[in-house]
mmCIF file with all atom_site columns, C-alpha atoms in Angstrom:
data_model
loop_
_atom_site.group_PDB
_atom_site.id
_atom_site.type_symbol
_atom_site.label_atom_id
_atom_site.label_alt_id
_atom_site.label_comp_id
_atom_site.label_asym_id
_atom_site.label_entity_id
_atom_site.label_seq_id
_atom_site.pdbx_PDB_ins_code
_atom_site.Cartn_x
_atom_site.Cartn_y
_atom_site.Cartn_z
_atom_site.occupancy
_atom_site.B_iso_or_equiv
_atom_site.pdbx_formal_charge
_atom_site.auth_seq_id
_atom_site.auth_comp_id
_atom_site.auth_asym_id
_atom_site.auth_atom_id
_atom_site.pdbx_PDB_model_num
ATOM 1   C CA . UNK O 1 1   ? 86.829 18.999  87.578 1.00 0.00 ? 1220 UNK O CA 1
ATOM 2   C CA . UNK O 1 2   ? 89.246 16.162  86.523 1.00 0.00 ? 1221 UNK O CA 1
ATOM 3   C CA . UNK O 1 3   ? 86.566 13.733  87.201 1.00 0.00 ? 1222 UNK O CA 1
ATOM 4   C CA . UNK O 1 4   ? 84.119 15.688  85.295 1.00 0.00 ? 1223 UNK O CA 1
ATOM 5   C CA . UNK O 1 5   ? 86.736 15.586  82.393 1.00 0.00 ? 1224 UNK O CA 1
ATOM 6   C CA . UNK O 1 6   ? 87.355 12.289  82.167 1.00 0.00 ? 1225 UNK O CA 1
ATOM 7   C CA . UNK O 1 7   ? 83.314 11.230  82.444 1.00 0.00 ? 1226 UNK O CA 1
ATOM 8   C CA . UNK O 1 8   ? 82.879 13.312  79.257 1.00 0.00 ? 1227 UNK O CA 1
ATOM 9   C CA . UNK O 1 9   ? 86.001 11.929  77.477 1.00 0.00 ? 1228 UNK O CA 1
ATOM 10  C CA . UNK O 1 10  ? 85.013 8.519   77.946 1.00 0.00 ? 1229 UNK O CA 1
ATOM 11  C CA . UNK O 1 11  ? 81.317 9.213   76.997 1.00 0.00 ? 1230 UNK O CA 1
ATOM 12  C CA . UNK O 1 12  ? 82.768 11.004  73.750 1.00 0.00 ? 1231 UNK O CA 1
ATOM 13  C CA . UNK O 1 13  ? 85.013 8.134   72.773 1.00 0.00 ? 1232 UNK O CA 1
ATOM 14  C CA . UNK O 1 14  ? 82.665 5.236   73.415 1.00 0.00 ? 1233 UNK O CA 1
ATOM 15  C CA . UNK O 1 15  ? 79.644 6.784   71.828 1.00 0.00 ? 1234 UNK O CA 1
ATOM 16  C CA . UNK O 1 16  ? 81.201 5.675   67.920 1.00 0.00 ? 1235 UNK O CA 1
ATOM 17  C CA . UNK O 1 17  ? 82.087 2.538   69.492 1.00 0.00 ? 1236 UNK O CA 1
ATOM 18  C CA . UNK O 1 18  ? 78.712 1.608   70.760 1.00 0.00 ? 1237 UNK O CA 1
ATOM 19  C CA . UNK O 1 19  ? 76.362 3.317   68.002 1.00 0.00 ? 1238 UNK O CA 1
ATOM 20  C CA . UNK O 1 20  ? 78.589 1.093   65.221 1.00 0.00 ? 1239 UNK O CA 1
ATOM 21  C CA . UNK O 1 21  ? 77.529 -2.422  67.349 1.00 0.00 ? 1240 UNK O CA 1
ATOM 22  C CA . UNK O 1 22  ? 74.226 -1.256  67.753 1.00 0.00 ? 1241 UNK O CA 1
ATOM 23  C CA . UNK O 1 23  ? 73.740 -0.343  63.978 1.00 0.00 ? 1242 UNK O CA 1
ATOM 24  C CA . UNK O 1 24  ? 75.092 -4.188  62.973 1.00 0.00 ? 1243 UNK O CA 1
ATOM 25  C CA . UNK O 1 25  ? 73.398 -5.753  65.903 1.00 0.00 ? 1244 UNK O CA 1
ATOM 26  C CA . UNK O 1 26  ? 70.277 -4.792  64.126 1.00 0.00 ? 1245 UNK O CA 1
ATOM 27  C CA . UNK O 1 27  ? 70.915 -6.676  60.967 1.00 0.00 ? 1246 UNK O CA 1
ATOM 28  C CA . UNK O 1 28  ? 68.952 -9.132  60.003 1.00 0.00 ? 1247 UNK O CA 1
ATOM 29  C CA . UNK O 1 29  ? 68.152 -9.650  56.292 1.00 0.00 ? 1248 UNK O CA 1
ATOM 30  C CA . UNK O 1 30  ? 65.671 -12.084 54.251 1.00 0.00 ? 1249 UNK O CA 1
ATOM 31  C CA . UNK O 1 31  ? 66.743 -13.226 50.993 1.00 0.00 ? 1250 UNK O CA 1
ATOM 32  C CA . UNK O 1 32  ? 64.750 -13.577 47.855 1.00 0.00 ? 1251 UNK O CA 1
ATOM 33  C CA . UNK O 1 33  ? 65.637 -13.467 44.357 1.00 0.00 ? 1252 UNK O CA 1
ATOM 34  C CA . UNK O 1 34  ? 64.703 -15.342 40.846 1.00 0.00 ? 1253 UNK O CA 1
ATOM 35  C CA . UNK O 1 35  ? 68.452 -14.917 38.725 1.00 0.00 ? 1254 UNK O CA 1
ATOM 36  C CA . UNK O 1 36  ? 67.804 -14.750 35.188 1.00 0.00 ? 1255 UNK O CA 1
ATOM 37  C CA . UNK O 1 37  ? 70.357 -16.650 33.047 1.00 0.00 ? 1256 UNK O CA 1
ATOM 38  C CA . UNK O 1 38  ? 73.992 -14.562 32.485 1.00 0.00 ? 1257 UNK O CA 1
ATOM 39  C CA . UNK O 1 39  ? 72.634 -12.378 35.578 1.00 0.00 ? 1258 UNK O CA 1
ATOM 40  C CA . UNK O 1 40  ? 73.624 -12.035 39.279 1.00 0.00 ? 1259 UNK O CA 1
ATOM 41  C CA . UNK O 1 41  ? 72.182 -10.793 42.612 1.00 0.00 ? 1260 UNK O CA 1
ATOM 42  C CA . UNK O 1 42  ? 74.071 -8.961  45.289 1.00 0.00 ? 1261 UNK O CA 1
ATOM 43  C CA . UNK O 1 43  ? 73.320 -7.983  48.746 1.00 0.00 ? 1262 UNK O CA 1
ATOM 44  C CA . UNK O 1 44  ? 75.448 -5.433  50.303 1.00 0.00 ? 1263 UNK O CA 1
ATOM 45  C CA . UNK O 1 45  ? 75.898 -3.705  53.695 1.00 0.00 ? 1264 UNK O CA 1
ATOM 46  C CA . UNK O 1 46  ? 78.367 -1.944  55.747 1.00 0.00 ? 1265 UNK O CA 1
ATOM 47  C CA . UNK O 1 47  ? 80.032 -3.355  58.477 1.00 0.00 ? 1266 UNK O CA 1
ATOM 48  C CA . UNK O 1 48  ? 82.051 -2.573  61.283 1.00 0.00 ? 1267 UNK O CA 1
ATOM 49  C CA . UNK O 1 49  ? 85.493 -5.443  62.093 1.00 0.00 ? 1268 UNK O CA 1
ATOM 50  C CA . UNK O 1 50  ? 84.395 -7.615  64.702 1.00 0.00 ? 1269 UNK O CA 1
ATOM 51  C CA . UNK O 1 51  ? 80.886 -8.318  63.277 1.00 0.00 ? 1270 UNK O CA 1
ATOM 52  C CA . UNK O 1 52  ? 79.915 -11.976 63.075 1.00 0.00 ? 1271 UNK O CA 1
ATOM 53  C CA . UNK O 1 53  ? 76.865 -12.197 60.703 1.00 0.00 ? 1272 UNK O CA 1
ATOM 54  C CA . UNK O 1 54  ? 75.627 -15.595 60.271 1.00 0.00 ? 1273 UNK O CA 1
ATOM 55  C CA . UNK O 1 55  ? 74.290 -15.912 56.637 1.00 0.00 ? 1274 UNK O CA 1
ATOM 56  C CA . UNK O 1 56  ? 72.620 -19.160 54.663 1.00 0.00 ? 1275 UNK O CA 1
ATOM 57  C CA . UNK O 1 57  ? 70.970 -19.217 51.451 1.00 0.00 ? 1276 UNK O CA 1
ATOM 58  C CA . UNK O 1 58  ? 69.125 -22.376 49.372 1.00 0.00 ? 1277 UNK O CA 1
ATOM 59  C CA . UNK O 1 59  ? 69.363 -22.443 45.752 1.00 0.00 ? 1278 UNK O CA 1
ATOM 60  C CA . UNK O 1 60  ? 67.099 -24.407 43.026 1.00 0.00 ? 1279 UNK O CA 1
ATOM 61  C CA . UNK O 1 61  ? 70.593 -25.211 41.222 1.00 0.00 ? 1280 UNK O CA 1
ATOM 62  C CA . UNK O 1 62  ? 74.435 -24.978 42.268 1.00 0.00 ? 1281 UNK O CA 1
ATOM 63  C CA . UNK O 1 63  ? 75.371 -21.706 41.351 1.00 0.00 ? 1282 UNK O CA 1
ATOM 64  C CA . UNK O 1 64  ? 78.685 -19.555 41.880 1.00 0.00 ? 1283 UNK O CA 1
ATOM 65  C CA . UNK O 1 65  ? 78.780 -17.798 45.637 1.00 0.00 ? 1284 UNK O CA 1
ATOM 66  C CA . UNK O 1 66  ? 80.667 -15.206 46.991 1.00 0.00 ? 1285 UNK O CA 1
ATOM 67  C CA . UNK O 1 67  ? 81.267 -12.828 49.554 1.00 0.00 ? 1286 UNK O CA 1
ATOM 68  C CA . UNK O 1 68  ? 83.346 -9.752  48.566 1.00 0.00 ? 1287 UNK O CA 1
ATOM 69  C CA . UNK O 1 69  ? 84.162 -6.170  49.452 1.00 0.00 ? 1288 UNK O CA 1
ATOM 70  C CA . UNK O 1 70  ? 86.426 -3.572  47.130 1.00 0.00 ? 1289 UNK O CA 1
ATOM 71  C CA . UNK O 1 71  ? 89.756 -1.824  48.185 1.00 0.00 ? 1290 UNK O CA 1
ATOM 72  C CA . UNK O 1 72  ? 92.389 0.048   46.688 1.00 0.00 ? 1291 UNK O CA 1
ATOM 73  C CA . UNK O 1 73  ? 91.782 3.288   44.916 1.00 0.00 ? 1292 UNK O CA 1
ATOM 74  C CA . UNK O 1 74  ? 89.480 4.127   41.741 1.00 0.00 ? 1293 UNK O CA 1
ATOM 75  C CA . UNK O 1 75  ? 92.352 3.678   39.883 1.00 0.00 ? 1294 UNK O CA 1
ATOM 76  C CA . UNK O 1 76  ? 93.455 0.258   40.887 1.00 0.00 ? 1295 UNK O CA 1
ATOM 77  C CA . UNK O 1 77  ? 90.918 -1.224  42.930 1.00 0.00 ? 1296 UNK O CA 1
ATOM 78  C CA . UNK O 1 78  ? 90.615 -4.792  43.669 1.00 0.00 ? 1297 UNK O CA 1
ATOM 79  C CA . UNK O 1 79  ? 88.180 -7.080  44.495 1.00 0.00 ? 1298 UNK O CA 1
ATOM 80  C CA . UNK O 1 80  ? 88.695 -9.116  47.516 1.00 0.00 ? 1299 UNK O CA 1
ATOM 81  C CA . UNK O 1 81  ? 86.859 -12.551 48.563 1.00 0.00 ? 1300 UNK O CA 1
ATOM 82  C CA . UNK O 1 82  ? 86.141 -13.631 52.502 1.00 0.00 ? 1301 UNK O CA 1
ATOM 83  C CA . UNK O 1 83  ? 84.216 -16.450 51.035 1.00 0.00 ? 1302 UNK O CA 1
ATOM 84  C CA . UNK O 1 84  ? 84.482 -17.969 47.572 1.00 0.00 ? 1303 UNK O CA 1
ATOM 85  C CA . UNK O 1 85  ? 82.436 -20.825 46.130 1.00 0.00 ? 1304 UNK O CA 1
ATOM 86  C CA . UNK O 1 86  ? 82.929 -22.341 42.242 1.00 0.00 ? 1305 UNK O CA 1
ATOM 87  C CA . UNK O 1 87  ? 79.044 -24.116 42.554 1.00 0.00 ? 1306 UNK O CA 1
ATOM 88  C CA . UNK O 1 88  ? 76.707 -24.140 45.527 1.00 0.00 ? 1307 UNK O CA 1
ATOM 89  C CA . UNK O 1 89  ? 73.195 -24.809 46.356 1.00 0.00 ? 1308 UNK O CA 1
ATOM 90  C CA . UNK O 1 90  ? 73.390 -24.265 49.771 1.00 0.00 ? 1309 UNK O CA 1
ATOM 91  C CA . UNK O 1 91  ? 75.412 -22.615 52.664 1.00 0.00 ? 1310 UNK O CA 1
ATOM 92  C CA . UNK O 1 92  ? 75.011 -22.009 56.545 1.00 0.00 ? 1311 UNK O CA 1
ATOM 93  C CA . UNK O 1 93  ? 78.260 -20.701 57.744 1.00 0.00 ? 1312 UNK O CA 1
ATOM 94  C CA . UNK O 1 94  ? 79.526 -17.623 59.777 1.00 0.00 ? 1313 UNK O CA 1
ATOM 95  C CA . UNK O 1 95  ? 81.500 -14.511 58.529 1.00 0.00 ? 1314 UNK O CA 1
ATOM 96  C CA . UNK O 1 96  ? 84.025 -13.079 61.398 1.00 0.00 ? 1315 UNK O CA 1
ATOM 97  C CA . UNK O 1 97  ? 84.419 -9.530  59.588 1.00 0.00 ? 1316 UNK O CA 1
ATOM 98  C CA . UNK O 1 98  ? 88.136 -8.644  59.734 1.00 0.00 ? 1317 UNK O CA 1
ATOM 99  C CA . UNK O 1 99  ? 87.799 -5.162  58.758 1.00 0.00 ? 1318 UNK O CA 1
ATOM 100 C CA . UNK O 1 100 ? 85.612 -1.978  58.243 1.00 0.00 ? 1319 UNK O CA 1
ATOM 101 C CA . UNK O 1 101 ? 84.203 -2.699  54.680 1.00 0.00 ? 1320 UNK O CA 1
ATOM 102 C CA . UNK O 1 102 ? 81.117 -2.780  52.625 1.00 0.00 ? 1321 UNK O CA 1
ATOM 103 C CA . UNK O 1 103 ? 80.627 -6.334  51.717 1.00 0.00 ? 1322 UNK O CA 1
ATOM 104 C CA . UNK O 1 104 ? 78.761 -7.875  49.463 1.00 0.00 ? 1323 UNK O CA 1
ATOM 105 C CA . UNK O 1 105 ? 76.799 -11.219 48.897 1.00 0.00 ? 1324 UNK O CA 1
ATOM 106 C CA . UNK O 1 106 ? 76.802 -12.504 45.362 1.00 0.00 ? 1325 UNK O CA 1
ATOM 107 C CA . UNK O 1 107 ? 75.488 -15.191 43.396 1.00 0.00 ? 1326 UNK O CA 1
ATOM 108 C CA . UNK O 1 108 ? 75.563 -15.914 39.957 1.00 0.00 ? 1327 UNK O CA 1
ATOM 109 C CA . UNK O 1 109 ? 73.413 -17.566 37.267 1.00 0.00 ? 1328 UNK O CA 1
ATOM 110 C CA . UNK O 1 110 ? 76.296 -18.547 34.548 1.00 0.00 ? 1329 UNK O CA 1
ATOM 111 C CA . UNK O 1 111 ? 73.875 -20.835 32.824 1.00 0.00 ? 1330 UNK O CA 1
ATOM 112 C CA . UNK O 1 112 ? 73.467 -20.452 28.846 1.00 0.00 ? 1331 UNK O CA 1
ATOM 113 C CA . UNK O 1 113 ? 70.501 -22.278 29.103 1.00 0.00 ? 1332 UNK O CA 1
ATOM 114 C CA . UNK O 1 114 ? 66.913 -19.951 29.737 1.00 0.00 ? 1333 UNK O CA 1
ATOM 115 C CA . UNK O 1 115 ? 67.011 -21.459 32.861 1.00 0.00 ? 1334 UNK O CA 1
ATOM 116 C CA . UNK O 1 116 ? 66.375 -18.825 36.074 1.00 0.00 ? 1335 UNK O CA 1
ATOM 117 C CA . UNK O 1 117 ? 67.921 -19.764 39.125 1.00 0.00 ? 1336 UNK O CA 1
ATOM 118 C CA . UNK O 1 118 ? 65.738 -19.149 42.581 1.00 0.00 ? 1337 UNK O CA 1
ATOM 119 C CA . UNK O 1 119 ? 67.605 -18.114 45.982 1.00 0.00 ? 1338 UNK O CA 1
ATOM 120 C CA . UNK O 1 120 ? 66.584 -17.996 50.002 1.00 0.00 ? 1339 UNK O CA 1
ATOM 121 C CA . UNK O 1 121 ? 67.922 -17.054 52.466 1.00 0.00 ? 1340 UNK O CA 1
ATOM 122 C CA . UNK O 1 122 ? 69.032 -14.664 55.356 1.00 0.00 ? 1341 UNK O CA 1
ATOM 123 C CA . UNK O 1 123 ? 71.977 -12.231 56.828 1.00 0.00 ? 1342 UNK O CA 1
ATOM 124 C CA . UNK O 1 124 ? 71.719 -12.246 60.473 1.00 0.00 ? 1343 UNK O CA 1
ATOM 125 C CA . UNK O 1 125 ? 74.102 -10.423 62.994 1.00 0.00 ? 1344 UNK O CA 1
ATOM 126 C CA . UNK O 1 126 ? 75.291 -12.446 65.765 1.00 0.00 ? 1345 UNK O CA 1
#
């Protein structure tokens, strides 16, 4: 009966645990966009702490990159950055998630010229 018991807890307690890796295991993300002047694109997904997602992205021009998630409350939430770039037109790096958040992939196209910005790329759990 003990045995029994302790088959089923451990089934209950690792089912979370293995259904969360599976679900970011199966990321994998192509990138497109065309950023209109004064515009930006985002890509955002949930993920679990201990998720390494390899991302890269080419851009026609250097543009502002980041990659952010949002805590605190309504009332005074903040914006935090794992990655923060002023001007880039390229990146191949890895992101070692630290905690449970939904993060977000952002570029912007700050230019006050008519000028549209093209971006490539992929998210890709590792």
């Amino acid at each position: 009966m003990k045995k029994c018991f302790l088959v089923a807890f451990i089934m209950v307690i690792s089912v979370p645990v293995f259904a969360a890796a599976a679900e970011n295991a199966k990321l994998k993300r192509e990138i497109t966009a065309t950023i209109k002047p004064g515009k930006v694109h985002e890509e955002c997904v949930e993920l679990k702490a201990g998720t390494t997602i390899a991302y890269r992205f080419k851009a026609s021009k250097p543009v502002p990159f980041n990659i952010h998630f949002h805590s605190g409350t309504a009332k005074d939430e903040k914006v935090e950055y794992a990655v923060k770039l002023n001007q880039a037109d390229m990146a191949d790096d890895l992101l070692d998630v630290a905690s449970d958040q939904h993060y977000c992939w952002m570029w912007s196209n700050k230019r006050v010229t008519t000028e549209s910005v093209t971006i490539s790329g992929s998210l890709e759990s590792r």
